Amino acid sequence: MSEKILKFPDDFKWGAATASYQIEGAFREDGKGLSIWDVFSHIPGRIQEDDTGDVACDHYHRYREDVKNMKKIGLKAYRFSISWPRVIPEGRGKINEAGLDFYDRLVDELLKVDIEPFITLYHWDLPQTLQEKGGWKNRDTVGYFSDYAAVVSHRLGDRVHSWITHNEPWVVSFLGHAFGTHPPGIMDFSTALQVSHHLLLSHAGALEVLKNTGNDKTRVGITLNLSSAHPATDKEEDIKAAKIFDGFINRWFLDPIFKGSYPPDMLDYYKDNVPEILPGDMGVISRKVDFLGVNYYTRHIVKANPEEGILGISFLKPGEAEYTEMGWEVYPEGIYEVLKRVQDDYSPESIYITENGAAFQDRLDKEGKVEDKKRINYLKDHLCHIHKAIGEGVRLKGYFVWSLMDNFEWTYGYSRRFGLIYVDYPTQKRIFKESAIWYKKVIENNGISQ
Ligand code: FCB
């Protein structure tokens, strides 16, 4: 019996993603400065098991083997991030050539085997020295970020064409500055909103720099973590709660980038916490992006709950649903909902899924195999919904699995495994999970078999 294959467009970019702090290790080598994550992870009690990214996957030393593994899977594209303090140890001023050399070698290694690099400039590891000057709350950081973008672009821009300025500014703003679970560990809602504004400004600054220093192939975008917000009931208060949550997580970032204004209902809602916006800022922030990167993991079912925090909402978790190790509901329809919504309401020139994936309890069995059927199902079901969205005209150009390999999952340390490749941390051995072999087939077929 012949299998039915859901085919993707010919030039579809199949990829996988990682981030510097989560995989590189070598946290003090070859002149690298400290990042806020280096400092934060060393504070006892902040990270599960007090894990740190000091060594992580030791990718800094093992990148050649890692690129070989990418090639074995057949990846067309690889998304990674640059550690700002590895390149500019104090965030501004002196450049660390040895740090730039590392990324230079990595890019060449990728290009040698025809894997297209997608570089994220900021995946959360701000130089600690800049944090000491106020970090993202300080508007000066916006300018330092542009200077950093110029340094990286001068060195790599001849070979790297796809750039992502920021990864998930929502996380940086709110986990870092309102909830305090990420560095710098601040708990102040108005600071978080001011930070979000500066992140957006810095995105636009770097966008301009990258376009000016690059060539006609240069494409620049930003990655947002988007979710679909479902009201828990059809009661008016729950519908309103879902709209607020949508404003909080999605529209607060999408509207300024694509429409040049913050959502009016959220400005009303945030009242005195609204950030300081200088004349001209919104025009800058809405400079045209070449693509939007979307990270999708789950949906949210939202209920009005006036007692709960500044937003007055809480979330429902249906008992019958499946959950990942992160406690996130598996809801593949949500990726379709998000893609359609972005296309209909904002119409970006093109879209990439820059992250999608799941943490499950992976076990290395006696034969040395990792049978991660749940991850395969997760990826497959999401890809089916993506296929449907493309069929309905969504301009989706590629898909990156989070993650290429198991790594340091922020405050969860090494306890959550998202990789296609299993990492045995004590030996740093890499072992292909069943999902890696499955993904290889998907890429070979340019589609998923039903
Ligand atoms: C995203 C992050 C990524 C990874 C996944 C699970 O929010 O961008 O680094 O931690 O979640």
Coordinates of C-alpha atoms and ligand atoms in Angstrom, one line a residue:
M1 CA 0.0 0.0 0.0
S2 CA 1.5 3.4 -0.9
E3 CA 1.7 6.0 1.8
K4 CA 0.0 9.3 1.4
I5 CA 2.4 12.1 1.9
L6 CA 1.4 15.7 2.7
K7 CA 3.9 17.6 0.6
F8 CA 5.4 21.0 1.5
P9 CA 6.4 23.7 -1.0
D10 CA 9.7 22.8 -2.9
D11 CA 11.8 25.5 -1.3
F12 CA 10.5 24.9 2.3
K13 CA 13.3 25.3 4.9
W14 CA 13.4 22.5 7.3
G15 CA 15.5 23.4 10.3
A16 CA 16.2 23.1 14.0
A17 CA 17.0 25.8 16.5
T18 CA 19.2 26.4 19.6
A19 CA 20.4 29.4 21.6
S20 CA 23.9 30.4 22.8
Y21 CA 23.5 30.2 26.5
Q22 CA 21.6 26.9 26.3
I23 CA 24.3 25.0 24.4
E24 CA 27.7 26.7 24.2
G25 CA 29.2 26.4 27.7
A26 CA 32.8 27.9 27.7
F27 CA 31.3 30.7 29.7
R28 CA 34.6 32.3 30.5
E29 CA 36.8 31.2 27.6
D30 CA 38.8 33.1 25.0
G31 CA 37.9 36.5 26.5
K32 CA 34.1 36.1 26.8
G33 CA 32.4 38.5 29.2
L34 CA 29.7 37.4 31.6
S35 CA 26.1 37.6 30.7
I36 CA 23.1 38.1 33.0
W37 CA 22.4 34.4 32.7
D38 CA 25.9 33.5 33.8
V39 CA 25.4 35.6 36.9
F40 CA 21.8 34.6 37.6
S41 CA 22.4 30.9 37.2
H42 CA 25.1 31.1 39.9
I43 CA 22.7 32.5 42.5
P44 CA 21.7 29.5 44.7
G45 CA 18.0 28.6 44.4
R46 CA 17.3 30.4 41.1
I47 CA 17.6 27.3 38.8
Q48 CA 16.4 23.8 39.4
E49 CA 19.2 21.7 41.0
D50 CA 21.3 24.9 40.8
D51 CA 22.3 23.9 37.3
T52 CA 24.2 26.5 35.2
G53 CA 25.2 26.9 31.6
D54 CA 28.9 26.9 32.4
V55 CA 29.4 23.7 30.3
A56 CA 25.9 23.1 28.8
C57 CA 26.4 20.9 25.7
D58 CA 30.0 22.1 25.3
H59 CA 29.0 23.2 21.8
Y60 CA 31.8 25.8 21.8
H61 CA 34.2 22.9 21.5
R62 CA 32.0 20.3 19.8
Y63 CA 30.4 22.4 17.1
R64 CA 32.0 20.4 14.3
E65 CA 30.4 17.2 15.5
D66 CA 27.1 19.1 16.0
V67 CA 27.1 20.3 12.4
K68 CA 27.9 16.8 11.2
N69 CA 24.8 15.6 13.1
M70 CA 22.7 18.4 11.6
K71 CA 23.8 17.1 8.2
K72 CA 23.0 13.6 9.1
I73 CA 19.4 14.7 9.8
G74 CA 19.4 16.5 6.5
L75 CA 18.7 20.0 7.9
K76 CA 18.4 22.8 5.3
A77 CA 18.7 25.5 7.9
Y78 CA 20.0 26.0 11.4
R79 CA 18.9 28.8 13.8
F80 CA 21.4 29.7 16.5
S81 CA 22.1 32.8 18.5
I82 CA 25.1 34.8 19.2
S83 CA 26.3 35.5 22.7
W84 CA 26.7 39.3 22.9
P85 CA 29.3 39.2 25.7
R86 CA 31.4 36.6 23.7
V87 CA 31.7 39.2 20.9
I88 CA 31.7 42.4 23.0
P89 CA 32.6 41.4 26.6
E90 CA 31.3 44.6 28.2
G91 CA 28.4 45.1 25.8
R92 CA 30.0 48.1 24.2
G93 CA 33.5 49.2 23.2
K94 CA 36.2 46.6 22.9
I95 CA 35.5 43.8 20.5
N96 CA 36.7 40.2 21.3
E97 CA 38.0 38.9 18.0
A98 CA 38.3 35.4 19.4
G99 CA 34.6 35.3 20.1
L100 CA 33.8 36.5 16.6
D101 CA 36.2 33.8 15.2
F102 CA 34.0 31.1 16.8
Y103 CA 30.9 32.2 15.0
D104 CA 32.9 32.7 11.8
R105 CA 34.1 29.1 12.0
L106 CA 30.6 27.8 12.8
V107 CA 29.1 29.7 9.8
D108 CA 31.7 28.3 7.5
E109 CA 31.2 24.8 8.8
L110 CA 27.5 25.1 8.1
L111 CA 27.9 26.5 4.6
K112 CA 30.4 23.7 3.7
V113 CA 27.5 21.3 4.1
D114 CA 24.8 23.5 2.6
I115 CA 23.0 24.3 5.8
E116 CA 21.7 27.9 5.8
P117 CA 22.5 29.8 9.0
F118 CA 19.7 31.8 10.6
I119 CA 21.2 34.0 13.3
T120 CA 19.4 35.4 16.3
L121 CA 21.2 38.4 17.8
Y122 CA 19.5 38.3 21.2
H123 CA 18.4 35.2 22.8
W124 CA 18.5 36.6 26.4
D125 CA 22.2 36.7 27.3
L126 CA 22.7 40.4 27.9
P127 CA 26.3 41.4 28.9
Q128 CA 26.3 41.8 32.7
T129 CA 28.2 45.1 32.4
L130 CA 25.2 46.6 30.6
Q131 CA 22.8 45.2 33.2
E132 CA 24.8 47.2 35.8
K133 CA 24.0 50.3 33.8
G134 CA 20.3 49.5 33.9
G135 CA 20.0 46.9 31.2
W136 CA 17.0 47.1 28.9
K137 CA 15.4 49.6 31.2
N138 CA 18.1 52.1 30.1
R139 CA 17.3 53.6 26.7
D140 CA 21.1 53.7 26.0
T141 CA 21.0 49.9 25.6
V142 CA 19.1 50.4 22.4
G143 CA 22.1 52.1 20.8
Y144 CA 24.6 49.6 22.1
F145 CA 22.5 46.9 20.5
S146 CA 22.7 48.6 17.1
D147 CA 26.5 48.8 17.5
Y148 CA 26.6 45.1 18.4
A149 CA 24.5 44.3 15.3
A150 CA 27.0 46.3 13.1
V151 CA 30.0 44.4 14.5
V152 CA 28.4 41.0 13.8
S153 CA 27.1 42.0 10.4
H154 CA 30.5 43.3 9.3
R155 CA 32.0 39.9 10.1
L156 CA 29.3 37.5 9.0
G157 CA 27.0 39.5 6.7
D158 CA 28.7 38.4 3.5
R159 CA 27.7 34.8 4.2
V160 CA 24.7 35.1 6.5
H161 CA 21.5 36.4 5.0
S162 CA 18.8 35.6 7.5
W163 CA 18.8 37.6 10.8
I164 CA 16.4 37.6 13.8
T165 CA 16.9 40.6 16.0
H166 CA 15.2 39.4 19.1
N167 CA 13.9 36.1 20.5
E168 CA 10.6 36.5 22.4
P169 CA 10.7 40.1 23.7
W170 CA 7.6 39.1 25.8
V171 CA 9.7 36.7 27.9
V172 CA 12.5 39.2 28.3
S173 CA 10.1 41.9 29.4
F174 CA 7.8 40.0 31.7
L175 CA 9.7 37.0 33.0
G176 CA 12.7 39.2 33.5
H177 CA 11.1 42.4 34.8
A178 CA 7.5 41.7 36.1
F179 CA 7.6 38.1 37.4
G180 CA 11.3 38.1 38.2
T181 CA 11.9 34.5 37.3
H182 CA 14.5 35.3 34.7
P183 CA 17.4 37.7 35.0
P184 CA 17.6 40.5 36.0
G185 CA 14.9 39.2 38.4
I186 CA 13.0 42.5 38.7
M187 CA 9.3 42.5 39.8
D188 CA 7.8 45.7 38.5
F189 CA 5.1 45.8 35.9
S190 CA 5.9 49.3 34.6
T191 CA 9.6 48.5 34.3
A192 CA 8.6 45.5 32.2
L193 CA 6.5 47.6 29.9
Q194 CA 9.3 50.2 29.5
V195 CA 11.7 47.3 28.7
S196 CA 9.3 46.0 26.1
H197 CA 9.3 49.4 24.4
H198 CA 13.1 49.5 24.4
L199 CA 13.4 46.0 23.1
L200 CA 11.1 47.0 20.2
L201 CA 13.1 50.1 19.5
S202 CA 16.4 48.1 19.6
H203 CA 14.9 45.6 17.2
A204 CA 14.2 48.4 14.7
G205 CA 17.7 49.9 15.2
A206 CA 19.3 46.6 14.5
L207 CA 17.0 46.0 11.6
E208 CA 18.2 49.2 9.9
V209 CA 21.9 48.4 10.6
L210 CA 21.6 44.9 9.3
K211 CA 19.9 46.1 6.1
N212 CA 22.5 48.9 5.6
T213 CA 25.5 46.7 6.2
G214 CA 24.3 43.6 4.5
N215 CA 23.6 42.9 0.8
D216 CA 20.6 42.5 -1.4
K217 CA 20.1 39.0 0.0
T218 CA 19.8 40.2 3.6
R219 CA 16.5 39.4 5.3
V220 CA 15.7 40.6 8.8
G221 CA 12.9 39.7 11.1
I222 CA 11.9 39.3 14.8
T223 CA 10.7 36.2 16.7
L224 CA 7.7 36.5 18.9
N225 CA 6.2 33.8 21.2
L226 CA 2.5 33.8 20.1
S227 CA -0.4 31.8 21.6
S228 CA -4.0 31.5 20.8
A229 CA -6.3 32.7 23.5
H230 CA -9.5 30.9 24.1
P231 CA -12.2 32.2 26.5
A232 CA -13.0 29.6 29.1
T233 CA -16.8 30.2 28.6
D234 CA -18.9 32.4 26.4
K235 CA -19.6 34.7 29.4
E236 CA -18.8 38.3 28.5
E237 CA -16.2 38.5 31.3
D238 CA -14.2 35.5 30.0
I239 CA -14.3 36.8 26.4
K240 CA -12.9 40.1 27.7
A241 CA -10.3 38.2 29.8
A242 CA -9.2 36.3 26.6
K243 CA -8.9 39.6 24.8
I244 CA -6.7 41.0 27.5
F245 CA -4.5 38.0 27.5
D246 CA -4.3 38.2 23.7
G247 CA -3.3 41.9 24.0
F248 CA -0.7 41.1 26.7
I249 CA 1.1 38.3 24.9
N250 CA 0.4 38.8 21.2
R251 CA -0.9 42.3 20.2
W252 CA 1.4 44.3 22.5
F253 CA 4.3 43.2 20.1
L254 CA 2.5 42.6 16.8
D255 CA 0.6 45.9 16.7
P256 CA 3.7 48.2 17.1
I257 CA 5.7 46.3 14.5
F258 CA 3.0 46.0 11.9
K259 CA 0.7 48.9 12.6
G260 CA 3.0 51.4 14.3
S261 CA 0.9 51.7 17.5
Y262 CA 0.3 49.9 20.8
P263 CA -3.2 48.4 21.1
P264 CA -5.5 51.1 22.4
D265 CA -7.4 48.7 24.7
M266 CA -4.1 47.7 26.4
L267 CA -2.9 51.3 26.8
D268 CA -6.2 51.9 28.6
Y269 CA -5.8 48.8 30.6
Y270 CA -2.2 49.5 31.7
K271 CA -3.0 53.1 32.6
D272 CA -0.2 54.5 34.7
N273 CA 2.2 51.7 33.8
V274 CA 2.3 52.7 30.1
P275 CA 5.9 53.2 29.0
E276 CA 7.5 56.5 28.1
I277 CA 7.3 56.8 24.3
L278 CA 9.2 59.6 22.6
P279 CA 8.0 61.3 19.5
G280 CA 9.1 59.3 16.4
D281 CA 9.5 56.0 18.3
M282 CA 6.4 54.3 16.8
G283 CA 7.5 55.2 13.2
V284 CA 10.9 53.6 13.9
I285 CA 9.4 50.4 15.5
S286 CA 7.2 49.8 12.5
R287 CA 10.0 49.7 9.9
K288 CA 9.2 47.0 7.6
V289 CA 10.4 43.5 8.5
D290 CA 11.2 40.9 5.8
F291 CA 9.6 38.1 7.9
L292 CA 8.0 37.3 11.2
G293 CA 9.4 34.4 13.3
V294 CA 6.7 32.6 15.3
N295 CA 7.5 30.4 18.3
Y296 CA 4.4 28.3 19.1
Y297 CA 4.1 25.7 21.9
T298 CA 0.6 25.8 23.4
R299 CA -2.7 27.7 23.6
H300 CA -4.2 29.4 26.7
I301 CA -7.8 29.0 28.0
V302 CA -8.5 32.2 29.8
K303 CA -10.9 33.0 32.6
A304 CA -11.7 36.3 34.3
N305 CA -10.4 36.3 37.8
P306 CA -10.3 39.8 39.3
E307 CA -8.3 38.6 42.3
E308 CA -5.4 37.4 40.1
G309 CA -2.4 39.7 39.5
I310 CA -2.4 42.8 37.4
L311 CA -4.3 41.3 34.5
G312 CA -7.1 39.8 36.5
I313 CA -7.1 36.5 34.6
S314 CA -6.3 32.9 35.3
F315 CA -6.0 29.8 33.1
L316 CA -7.9 26.6 32.8
K317 CA -6.2 23.3 32.1
P318 CA -8.7 20.8 30.8
G319 CA -8.2 17.4 32.6
E320 CA -8.7 15.3 29.5
A321 CA -5.9 17.0 27.5
E322 CA -2.4 15.8 27.0
Y323 CA 0.4 17.8 28.6
T324 CA 4.2 18.0 28.0
E325 CA 6.8 17.9 30.8
M326 CA 6.5 21.7 30.9
G327 CA 2.9 21.4 31.8
W328 CA 1.9 22.8 28.5
E329 CA -1.2 21.5 26.8
V330 CA -0.6 19.7 23.5
Y331 CA -2.9 21.7 21.2
P332 CA -1.7 21.4 17.5
E333 CA -4.8 23.3 16.2
G334 CA -3.3 26.3 17.9
I335 CA -0.4 26.6 15.5
Y336 CA -3.0 26.8 12.6
E337 CA -5.0 29.4 14.5
V338 CA -1.9 31.6 15.2
L339 CA -0.6 31.4 11.6
K340 CA -4.0 32.3 10.1
R341 CA -4.5 35.1 12.5
V342 CA -1.1 36.6 11.9
Q343 CA -1.6 36.4 8.1
D344 CA -5.1 37.9 8.3
D345 CA -4.5 40.6 10.8
Y346 CA -0.9 41.6 10.0
S347 CA 0.0 40.2 6.6
P348 CA 3.8 39.8 7.0
E349 CA 5.8 39.3 3.8
S350 CA 6.7 35.9 5.0
I351 CA 6.6 33.8 8.2
Y352 CA 8.8 31.2 9.7
I353 CA 8.0 28.9 12.6
T354 CA 11.3 29.6 14.4
E355 CA 10.4 27.2 17.3
N356 CA 8.0 24.4 17.9
G357 CA 8.7 21.2 19.9
A358 CA 8.1 19.5 23.2
A359 CA 9.8 18.2 26.4
F360 CA 8.9 14.7 27.4
Q361 CA 10.6 12.2 29.7
D362 CA 13.1 10.6 27.4
R363 CA 14.8 7.4 28.5
L364 CA 18.0 6.0 27.1
D365 CA 17.1 2.3 26.9
K366 CA 19.4 -0.7 27.3
E367 CA 20.1 -0.9 23.5
G368 CA 21.1 2.8 23.7
K369 CA 17.9 4.0 22.0
V370 CA 15.5 6.8 22.9
E371 CA 12.0 6.0 21.7
D372 CA 10.3 9.3 21.9
K373 CA 7.0 8.5 20.2
K374 CA 5.2 11.3 22.0
R375 CA 7.6 13.9 20.5
I376 CA 7.1 12.4 17.0
N377 CA 3.3 12.7 17.4
Y378 CA 3.6 16.2 18.7
L379 CA 5.7 17.4 15.8
K380 CA 3.7 15.4 13.2
D381 CA 0.3 16.8 14.4
H382 CA 1.7 20.4 14.4
L383 CA 3.1 19.9 10.9
C384 CA -0.3 18.7 9.7
H385 CA -1.9 21.9 10.9
I386 CA 0.9 23.9 9.4
H387 CA 0.3 22.2 6.1
K388 CA -3.3 23.1 6.2
A389 CA -2.4 26.8 6.9
I390 CA 0.0 26.9 3.9
G391 CA -2.8 25.3 1.8
E392 CA -5.0 28.2 2.8
G393 CA -2.5 30.8 1.6
V394 CA -0.3 31.5 4.7
R395 CA 3.1 32.6 3.5
L396 CA 5.1 30.2 5.7
K397 CA 8.6 29.6 4.4
G398 CA 10.2 27.3 6.9
Y399 CA 10.0 25.4 10.2
F400 CA 12.5 25.0 13.0
V401 CA 12.2 22.3 15.6
W402 CA 13.1 23.3 19.1
S403 CA 15.6 21.9 19.6
L404 CA 18.4 20.3 17.8
M405 CA 19.6 18.7 21.0
D406 CA 18.7 18.6 24.7
N407 CA 20.1 21.6 26.5
F408 CA 19.9 24.0 29.4
E409 CA 16.2 24.8 29.7
W410 CA 16.6 28.1 31.6
T411 CA 15.1 27.9 35.1
Y412 CA 14.4 24.2 34.7
G413 CA 18.1 23.5 34.2
Y414 CA 18.8 20.2 32.5
S415 CA 15.6 18.6 33.7
R416 CA 13.6 19.2 30.5
R417 CA 14.7 17.6 27.3
F418 CA 13.5 19.2 24.0
G419 CA 16.1 17.7 21.6
L420 CA 15.9 15.6 18.5
I421 CA 19.3 14.5 19.8
Y422 CA 19.7 13.1 23.3
V423 CA 22.7 14.6 25.2
D424 CA 24.2 12.4 27.9
Y425 CA 25.6 15.3 29.9
P426 CA 28.3 13.4 32.0
T427 CA 30.0 12.1 28.8
Q428 CA 28.6 14.8 26.3
K429 CA 27.7 11.9 24.0
R430 CA 25.1 12.7 21.4
I431 CA 22.5 10.1 20.6
F432 CA 19.9 10.4 17.9
K433 CA 16.4 10.0 19.3
E434 CA 13.8 8.2 17.2
S435 CA 12.4 11.7 16.4
A436 CA 15.6 12.7 14.7
I437 CA 15.4 9.7 12.4
W438 CA 11.7 10.5 11.8
Y439 CA 12.5 14.1 11.0
K440 CA 15.2 13.0 8.6
K441 CA 12.5 11.2 6.6
V442 CA 10.2 14.2 6.7
I443 CA 13.0 16.3 5.2
E444 CA 13.8 13.6 2.6
N445 CA 10.2 13.4 1.5
N446 CA 9.6 17.1 1.9
G447 CA 6.5 16.1 3.7
I448 CA 4.8 14.0 6.3
S449 CA 3.4 10.6 5.7
Q450 CA -0.1 10.0 7.0
Ligands
FCB1 C1 11.3 29.3 24.3 C2 12.7 29.8 24.2 C3 13.7 28.6 24.0 C4 13.3 27.4 24.7 C5 11.8 27.1 24.5 C6 11.4 25.8 25.2 O1 10.5 30.2 25.0 O2 12.9 30.7 23.2 O3 14.9 29.1 24.3 O4 13.6 27.5 26.0 O5 11.0 28.1 24.9

